Coordinates of C-alpha atoms in Angstrom, one line a residue:
Chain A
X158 CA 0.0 0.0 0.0
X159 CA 1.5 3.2 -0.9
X160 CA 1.7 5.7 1.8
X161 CA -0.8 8.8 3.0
X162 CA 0.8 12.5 1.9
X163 CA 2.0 13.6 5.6
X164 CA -0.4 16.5 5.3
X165 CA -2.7 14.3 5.8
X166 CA -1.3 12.2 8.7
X167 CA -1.1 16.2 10.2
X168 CA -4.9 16.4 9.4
X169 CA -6.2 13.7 11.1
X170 CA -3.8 13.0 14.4
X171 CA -2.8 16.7 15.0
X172 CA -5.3 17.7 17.0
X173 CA -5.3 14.3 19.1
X174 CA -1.5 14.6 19.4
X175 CA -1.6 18.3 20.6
X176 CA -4.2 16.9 23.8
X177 CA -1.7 14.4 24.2
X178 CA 0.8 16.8 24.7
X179 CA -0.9 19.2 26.8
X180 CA -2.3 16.6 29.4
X181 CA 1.5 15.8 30.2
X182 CA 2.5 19.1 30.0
X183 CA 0.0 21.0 31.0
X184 CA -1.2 24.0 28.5
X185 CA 1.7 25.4 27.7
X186 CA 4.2 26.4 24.9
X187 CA 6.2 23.6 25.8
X188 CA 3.1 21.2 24.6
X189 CA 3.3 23.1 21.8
X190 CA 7.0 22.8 20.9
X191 CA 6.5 18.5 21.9
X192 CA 4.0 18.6 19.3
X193 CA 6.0 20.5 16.3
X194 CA 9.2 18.5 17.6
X195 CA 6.8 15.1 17.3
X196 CA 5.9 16.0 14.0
X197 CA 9.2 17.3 12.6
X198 CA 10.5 14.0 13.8
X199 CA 7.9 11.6 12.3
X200 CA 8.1 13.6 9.0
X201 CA 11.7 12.8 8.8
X202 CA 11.4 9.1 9.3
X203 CA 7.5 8.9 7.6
X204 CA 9.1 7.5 3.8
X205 CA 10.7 4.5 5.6
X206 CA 7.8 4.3 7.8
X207 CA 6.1 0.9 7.3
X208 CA 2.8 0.7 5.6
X209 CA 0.5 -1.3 8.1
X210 CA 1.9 0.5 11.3
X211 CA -0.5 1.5 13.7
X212 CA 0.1 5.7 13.3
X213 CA -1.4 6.8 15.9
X214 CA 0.8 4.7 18.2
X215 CA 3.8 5.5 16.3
X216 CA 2.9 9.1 16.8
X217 CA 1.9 8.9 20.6
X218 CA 5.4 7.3 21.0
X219 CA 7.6 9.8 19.6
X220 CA 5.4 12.4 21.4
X221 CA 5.8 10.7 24.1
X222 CA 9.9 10.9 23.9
X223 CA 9.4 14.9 22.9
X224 CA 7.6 15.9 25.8
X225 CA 10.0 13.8 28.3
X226 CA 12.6 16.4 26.8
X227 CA 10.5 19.1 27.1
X228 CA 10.0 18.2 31.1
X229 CA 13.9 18.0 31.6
X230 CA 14.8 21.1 30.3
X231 CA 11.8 22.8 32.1
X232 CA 13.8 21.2 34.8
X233 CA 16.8 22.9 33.8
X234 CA 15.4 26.1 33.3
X235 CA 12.9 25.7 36.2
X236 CA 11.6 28.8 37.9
X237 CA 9.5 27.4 40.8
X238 CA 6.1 29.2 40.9
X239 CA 2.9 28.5 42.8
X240 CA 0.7 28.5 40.1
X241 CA 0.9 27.4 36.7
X242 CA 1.3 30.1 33.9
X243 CA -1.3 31.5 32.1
X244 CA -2.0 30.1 28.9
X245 CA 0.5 32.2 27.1
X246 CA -0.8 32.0 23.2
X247 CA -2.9 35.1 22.3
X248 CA -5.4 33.7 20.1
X249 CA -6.8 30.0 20.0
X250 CA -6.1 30.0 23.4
X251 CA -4.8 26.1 24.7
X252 CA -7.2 24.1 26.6
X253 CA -9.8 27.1 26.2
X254 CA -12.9 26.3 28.0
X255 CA -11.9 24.0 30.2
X256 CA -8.8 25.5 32.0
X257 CA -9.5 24.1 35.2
X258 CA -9.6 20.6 34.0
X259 CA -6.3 21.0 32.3
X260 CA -4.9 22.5 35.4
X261 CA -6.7 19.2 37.6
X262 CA -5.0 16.8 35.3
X263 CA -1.6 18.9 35.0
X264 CA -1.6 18.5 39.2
X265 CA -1.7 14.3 38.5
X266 CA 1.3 12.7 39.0
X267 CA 3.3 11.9 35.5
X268 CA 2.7 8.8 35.2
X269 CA -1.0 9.2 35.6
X270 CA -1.0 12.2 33.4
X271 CA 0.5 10.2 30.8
X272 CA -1.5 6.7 30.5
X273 CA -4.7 9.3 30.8
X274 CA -3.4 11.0 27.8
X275 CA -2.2 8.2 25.5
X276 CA -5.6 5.7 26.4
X277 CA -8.1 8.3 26.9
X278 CA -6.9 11.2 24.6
X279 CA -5.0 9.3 22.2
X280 CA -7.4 5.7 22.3
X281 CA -5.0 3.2 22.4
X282 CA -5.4 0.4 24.4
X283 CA -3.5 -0.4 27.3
X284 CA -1.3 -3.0 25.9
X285 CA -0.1 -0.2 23.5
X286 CA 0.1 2.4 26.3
X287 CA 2.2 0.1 28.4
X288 CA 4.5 -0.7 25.5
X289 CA 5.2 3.2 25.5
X290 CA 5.6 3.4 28.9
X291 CA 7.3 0.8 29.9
X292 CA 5.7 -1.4 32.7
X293 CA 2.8 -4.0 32.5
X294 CA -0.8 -3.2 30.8
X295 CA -2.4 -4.2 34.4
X296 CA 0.2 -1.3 35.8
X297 CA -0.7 1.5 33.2
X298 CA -4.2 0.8 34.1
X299 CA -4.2 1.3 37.2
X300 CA -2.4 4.6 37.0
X301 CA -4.9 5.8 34.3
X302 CA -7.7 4.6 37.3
X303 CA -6.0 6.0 40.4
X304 CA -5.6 9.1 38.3
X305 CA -9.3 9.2 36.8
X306 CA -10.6 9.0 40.5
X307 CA -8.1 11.9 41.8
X308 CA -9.5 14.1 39.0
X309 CA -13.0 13.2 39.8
X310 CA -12.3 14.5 43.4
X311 CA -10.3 17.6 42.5
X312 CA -11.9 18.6 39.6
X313 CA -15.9 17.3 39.7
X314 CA -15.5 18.8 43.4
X315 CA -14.2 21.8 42.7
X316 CA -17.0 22.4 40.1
X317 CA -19.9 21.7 42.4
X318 CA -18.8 24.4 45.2
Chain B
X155 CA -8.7 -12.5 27.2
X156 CA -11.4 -10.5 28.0
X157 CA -12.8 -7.0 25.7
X158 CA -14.2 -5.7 28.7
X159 CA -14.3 -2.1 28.2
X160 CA -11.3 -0.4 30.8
X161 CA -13.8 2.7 31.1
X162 CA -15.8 2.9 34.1
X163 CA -18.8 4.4 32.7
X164 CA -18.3 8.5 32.7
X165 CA -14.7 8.3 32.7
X166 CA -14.5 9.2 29.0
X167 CA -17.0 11.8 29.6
X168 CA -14.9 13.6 31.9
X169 CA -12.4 13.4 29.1
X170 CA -14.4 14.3 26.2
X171 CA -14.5 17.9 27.6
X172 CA -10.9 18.5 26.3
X173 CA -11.3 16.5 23.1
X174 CA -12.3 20.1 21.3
X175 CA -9.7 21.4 19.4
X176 CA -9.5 25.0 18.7
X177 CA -8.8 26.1 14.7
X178 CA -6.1 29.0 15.4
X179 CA -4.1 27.0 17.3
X180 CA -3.9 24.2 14.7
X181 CA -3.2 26.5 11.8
X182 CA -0.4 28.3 13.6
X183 CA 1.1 25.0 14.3
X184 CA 0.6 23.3 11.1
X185 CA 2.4 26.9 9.8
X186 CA 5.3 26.4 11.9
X187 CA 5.7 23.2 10.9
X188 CA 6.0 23.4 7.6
X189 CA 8.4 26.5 8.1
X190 CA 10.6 23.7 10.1
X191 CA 10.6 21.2 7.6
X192 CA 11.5 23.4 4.8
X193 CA 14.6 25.0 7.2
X194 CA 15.3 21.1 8.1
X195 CA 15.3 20.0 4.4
X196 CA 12.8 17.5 4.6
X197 CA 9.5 19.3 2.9
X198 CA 9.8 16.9 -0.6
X199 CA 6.9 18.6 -1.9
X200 CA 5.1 21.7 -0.7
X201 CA 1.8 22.4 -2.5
X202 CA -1.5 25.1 -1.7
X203 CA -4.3 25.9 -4.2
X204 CA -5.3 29.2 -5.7
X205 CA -8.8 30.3 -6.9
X206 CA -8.4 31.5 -10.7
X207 CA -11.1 32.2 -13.7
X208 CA -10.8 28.6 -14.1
X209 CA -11.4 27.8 -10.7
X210 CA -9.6 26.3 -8.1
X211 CA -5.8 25.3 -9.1
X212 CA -3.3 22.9 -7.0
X213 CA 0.2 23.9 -7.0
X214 CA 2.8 21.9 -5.9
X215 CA 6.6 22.4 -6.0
X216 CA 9.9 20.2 -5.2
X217 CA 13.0 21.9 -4.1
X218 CA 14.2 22.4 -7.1
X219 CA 10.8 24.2 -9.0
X220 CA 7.5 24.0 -9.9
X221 CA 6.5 20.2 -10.5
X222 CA 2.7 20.5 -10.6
X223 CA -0.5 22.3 -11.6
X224 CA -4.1 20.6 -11.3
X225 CA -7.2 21.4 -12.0
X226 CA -9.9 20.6 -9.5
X227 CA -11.7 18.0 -12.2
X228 CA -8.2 16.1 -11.9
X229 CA -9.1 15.7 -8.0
X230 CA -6.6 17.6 -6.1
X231 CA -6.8 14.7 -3.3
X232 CA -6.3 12.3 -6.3
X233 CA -3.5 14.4 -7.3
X234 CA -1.6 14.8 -4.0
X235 CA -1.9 10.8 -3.2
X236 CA -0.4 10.5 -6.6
X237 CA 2.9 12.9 -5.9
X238 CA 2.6 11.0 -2.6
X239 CA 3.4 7.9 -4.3
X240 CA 5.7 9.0 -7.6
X241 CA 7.6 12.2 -5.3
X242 CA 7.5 12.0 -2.0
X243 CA 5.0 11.5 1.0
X244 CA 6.3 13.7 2.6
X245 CA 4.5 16.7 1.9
X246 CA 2.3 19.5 3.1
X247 CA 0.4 22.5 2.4
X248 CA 3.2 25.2 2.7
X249 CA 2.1 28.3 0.8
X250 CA 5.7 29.5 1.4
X251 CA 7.4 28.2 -1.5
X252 CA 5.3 28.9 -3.7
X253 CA 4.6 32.7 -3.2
X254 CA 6.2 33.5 -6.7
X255 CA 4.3 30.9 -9.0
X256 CA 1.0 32.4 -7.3
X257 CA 1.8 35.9 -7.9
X258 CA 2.9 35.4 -11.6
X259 CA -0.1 33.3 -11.8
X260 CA -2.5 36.1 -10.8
X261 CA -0.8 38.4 -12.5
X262 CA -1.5 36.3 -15.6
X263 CA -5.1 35.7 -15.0
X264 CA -5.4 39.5 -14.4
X265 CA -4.0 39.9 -18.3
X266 CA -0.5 41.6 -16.5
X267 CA 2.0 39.0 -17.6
X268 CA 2.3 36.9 -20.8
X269 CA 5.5 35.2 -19.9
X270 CA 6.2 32.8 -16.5
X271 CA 9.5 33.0 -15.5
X272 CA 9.8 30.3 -12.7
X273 CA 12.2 27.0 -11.9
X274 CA 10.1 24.5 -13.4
X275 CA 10.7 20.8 -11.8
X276 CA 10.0 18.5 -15.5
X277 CA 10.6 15.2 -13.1
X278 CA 6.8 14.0 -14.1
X279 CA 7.4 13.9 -17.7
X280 CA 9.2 11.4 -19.6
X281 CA 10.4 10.9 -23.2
X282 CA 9.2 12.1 -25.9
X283 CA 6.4 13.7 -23.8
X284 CA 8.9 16.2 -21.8
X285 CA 10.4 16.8 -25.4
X286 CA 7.0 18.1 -26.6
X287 CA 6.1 20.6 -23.3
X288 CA 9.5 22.0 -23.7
X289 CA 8.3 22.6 -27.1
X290 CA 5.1 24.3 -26.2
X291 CA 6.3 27.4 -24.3
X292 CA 7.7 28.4 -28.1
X293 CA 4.2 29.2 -29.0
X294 CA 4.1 32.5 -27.8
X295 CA 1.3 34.1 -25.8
X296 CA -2.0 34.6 -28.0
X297 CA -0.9 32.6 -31.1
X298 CA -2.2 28.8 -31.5
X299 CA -0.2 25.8 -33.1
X300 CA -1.4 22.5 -34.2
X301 CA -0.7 19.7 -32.7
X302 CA 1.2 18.9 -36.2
X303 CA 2.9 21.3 -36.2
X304 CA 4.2 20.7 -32.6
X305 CA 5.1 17.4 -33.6
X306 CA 7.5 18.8 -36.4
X307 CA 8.8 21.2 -33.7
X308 CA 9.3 18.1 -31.5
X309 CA 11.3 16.6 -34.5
X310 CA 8.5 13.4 -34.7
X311 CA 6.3 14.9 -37.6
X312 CA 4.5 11.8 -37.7
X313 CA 4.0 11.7 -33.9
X314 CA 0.9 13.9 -33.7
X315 CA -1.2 11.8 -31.5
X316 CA 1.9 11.4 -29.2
X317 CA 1.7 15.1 -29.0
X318 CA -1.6 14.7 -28.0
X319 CA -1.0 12.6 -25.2
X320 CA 1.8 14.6 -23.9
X321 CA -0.5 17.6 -23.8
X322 CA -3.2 15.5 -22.1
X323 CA -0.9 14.6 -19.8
X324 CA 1.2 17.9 -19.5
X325 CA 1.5 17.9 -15.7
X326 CA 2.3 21.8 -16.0
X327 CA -1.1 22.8 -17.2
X328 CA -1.0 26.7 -17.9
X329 CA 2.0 27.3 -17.2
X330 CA 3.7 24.9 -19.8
X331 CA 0.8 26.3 -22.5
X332 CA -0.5 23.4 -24.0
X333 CA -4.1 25.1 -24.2
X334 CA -2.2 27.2 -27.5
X335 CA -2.1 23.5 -29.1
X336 CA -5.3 23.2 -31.4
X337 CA -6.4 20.9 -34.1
X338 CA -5.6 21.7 -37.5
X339 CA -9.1 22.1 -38.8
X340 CA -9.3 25.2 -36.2
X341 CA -11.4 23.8 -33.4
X342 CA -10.7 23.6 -30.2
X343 CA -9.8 19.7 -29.6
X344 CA -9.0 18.5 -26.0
X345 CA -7.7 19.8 -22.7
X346 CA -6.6 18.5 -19.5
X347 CA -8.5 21.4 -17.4
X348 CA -12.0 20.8 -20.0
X349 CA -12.6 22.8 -23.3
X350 CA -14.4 25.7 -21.2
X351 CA -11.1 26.1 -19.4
X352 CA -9.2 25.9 -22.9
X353 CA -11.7 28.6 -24.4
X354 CA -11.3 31.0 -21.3
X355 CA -7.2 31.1 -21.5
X356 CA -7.4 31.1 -24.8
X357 CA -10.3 34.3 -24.8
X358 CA -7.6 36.0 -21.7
X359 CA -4.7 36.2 -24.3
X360 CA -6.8 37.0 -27.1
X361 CA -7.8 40.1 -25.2
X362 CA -4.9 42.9 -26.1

């Protein structure tokens, strides 16, 4: 089978990919650079792609290695604050409507944030999400659980005061 | 194994709330990303489309010059899946590179310019057929030829329905003007864009 044009690809997983990013990294330019890095780096290697691969999970993969290097050199250039920044694009502003959900899941721990994003946001199973992570499926679903329940509390919660 | 759904009923309800994406912020970053990949090297073929007289044209350009023009009967997704396949896939609507080609088109469809001077990429023409369209552009603007007469320009006078073919197939449509090949008798004969699209450039450079 002969391969999509990449605009395409861009088309239909962009918008998944970009939630991805910002449920691990909270809405912020540095989901926005994982997500032009992600798909910088998958257009690179997309011609030696192989046809039948699963592209999302190919995708949610290399995201998944862009916004790692995103959080270390946030470490490296780490100003601690109490709150998280305001969303810092002018127009289409990130997460917009629901910025308190963003900033629940953004409070998760990583590893909750990130099985969250790649089953729930991104759909893939979590066989898939534990091959990207590392660990057992039974592991990364009970990290997407524990951190389903915390958001319930902190966010649902927060929304009936 | 078990398909039991992982979702506690809700969960992805809680979820769906952040499952809108919002339009500005996925144009700005498809934007940047095509300005990466052309700085990086890897943009193979950029393409947009442009409204004209004869409505809605593809362009898309390699590195090294203008490799396509389509007309929307050829079925621009058609079209891109195709330079998918014979090009590259890897390629994206990047207006960028091909801010020139539009202007010089406009100013062509406006009756401003009767001569493109752009890098022209030949790569999807072969043989005898990229022999005739480097013919064509010797039939200046507002005179015809027939396709005979291309032929003996091409050095094949026999080869007339070749030129035919090359012209039906010219993957440069306007640009590389095989709407100024007609059939000897006078009329119109074919045309990759239709014969309405033939008469209208035809009627543009007839126009002093």
């Amino acid at each position: 089978m002969r391969q999509h044009p990449f605009e395409t690809i861009v088309a239909e997983h962009g918008p998944a990919v970009l939630r991805v990013c910002r449920a691990v990294l909270g809405p912020t330019t540095a989901a926005e650079d994982a997500w032009s890095e992600t798909f910088l780096s998958a257009m690179q290697a997309y011609p030696t792609l192989r046809a039948d691969s699963n592209i999302e999970a190919w995708l949610v993969t290399i995201a998944h290695r862009k916004a790692i290097d995103q959080l270390r050199a946030e470490k490296r250039r780490a100003v601690p604050t109490e709150h998280l920044p305001e969303t810092p694009a002018k127009d289409g502003v990130p997460g917009e409507g629901e910025p308190e959900l963003w900033k629940a899941l953004h409070a998760l721990p990583l590893k909750q944030r990130q099985t969250i994003a790649y089953h729930y946001l991104a759909g893939l199973p979590y066989a898939e999400v534990a091959h990207v992570l590392g660990g057992s499926p039974q592991a990364a679903r009970r990290a997407a659980a524990d951190g389903i329940a915390k958001l319930r509390k902190s966010y649902l919660e927060g929304e009936d005061r | 194994m078990t398909t039991t759904p992982a979702t506690p009923a809700g969960d992805g309800e809680l979820l769906a709330r952040l499952t809108e994406t919002d339009q500005a912020t996925q144009e700005r970053l498809h934007a940047r990303l095509a300005a990466a990949a052309e700085r990086a090297g890897i943009l193979d073929v950029a393409y947009r489309t442009l409204d004209t007289p004869v409505g809605p044209l593809l362009l898309a350009a390699t590195e090294r010059g203008l490799v396509r023009v389509a007309y929307a009967r050829e079925d621009h997704d058609k079209v891109l899946q195709q330079l998918a396949g014979s090009l590259s896939p890897r390629l994206l609507r990047a207006p960028a590179r091909l801010e020139n080609a539009t202007r010089q088109i406009e100013e062509y469809f406006t009756g401003r310019r009767n001569l493109f001077d752009l890098p022209l990429d030949l790569c999807l023409a072969h043989g005898f057929r990229r022999t005739v369209l480097t013919h064509l552009s010797e039939i200046g603007y507002g005179a015809t030829a027939s396709y005979a007469a291309v032929a003996a320009a091409a050095g094949s006078p026999k080869a007339v329905r070749a030129v035919g073919t090359a012209c039906a197939t010219n993957p440069l449509p306007v640009i590389v003007p095989c709407h100024r090949v007609v059939r000897s008798d006078g009329t119109l004969g074919q045309y990759v864009g239709g014969t309405d699209a033939k008469k209208v450039l035809l009627a543009l450079e007839a126009t002093p």
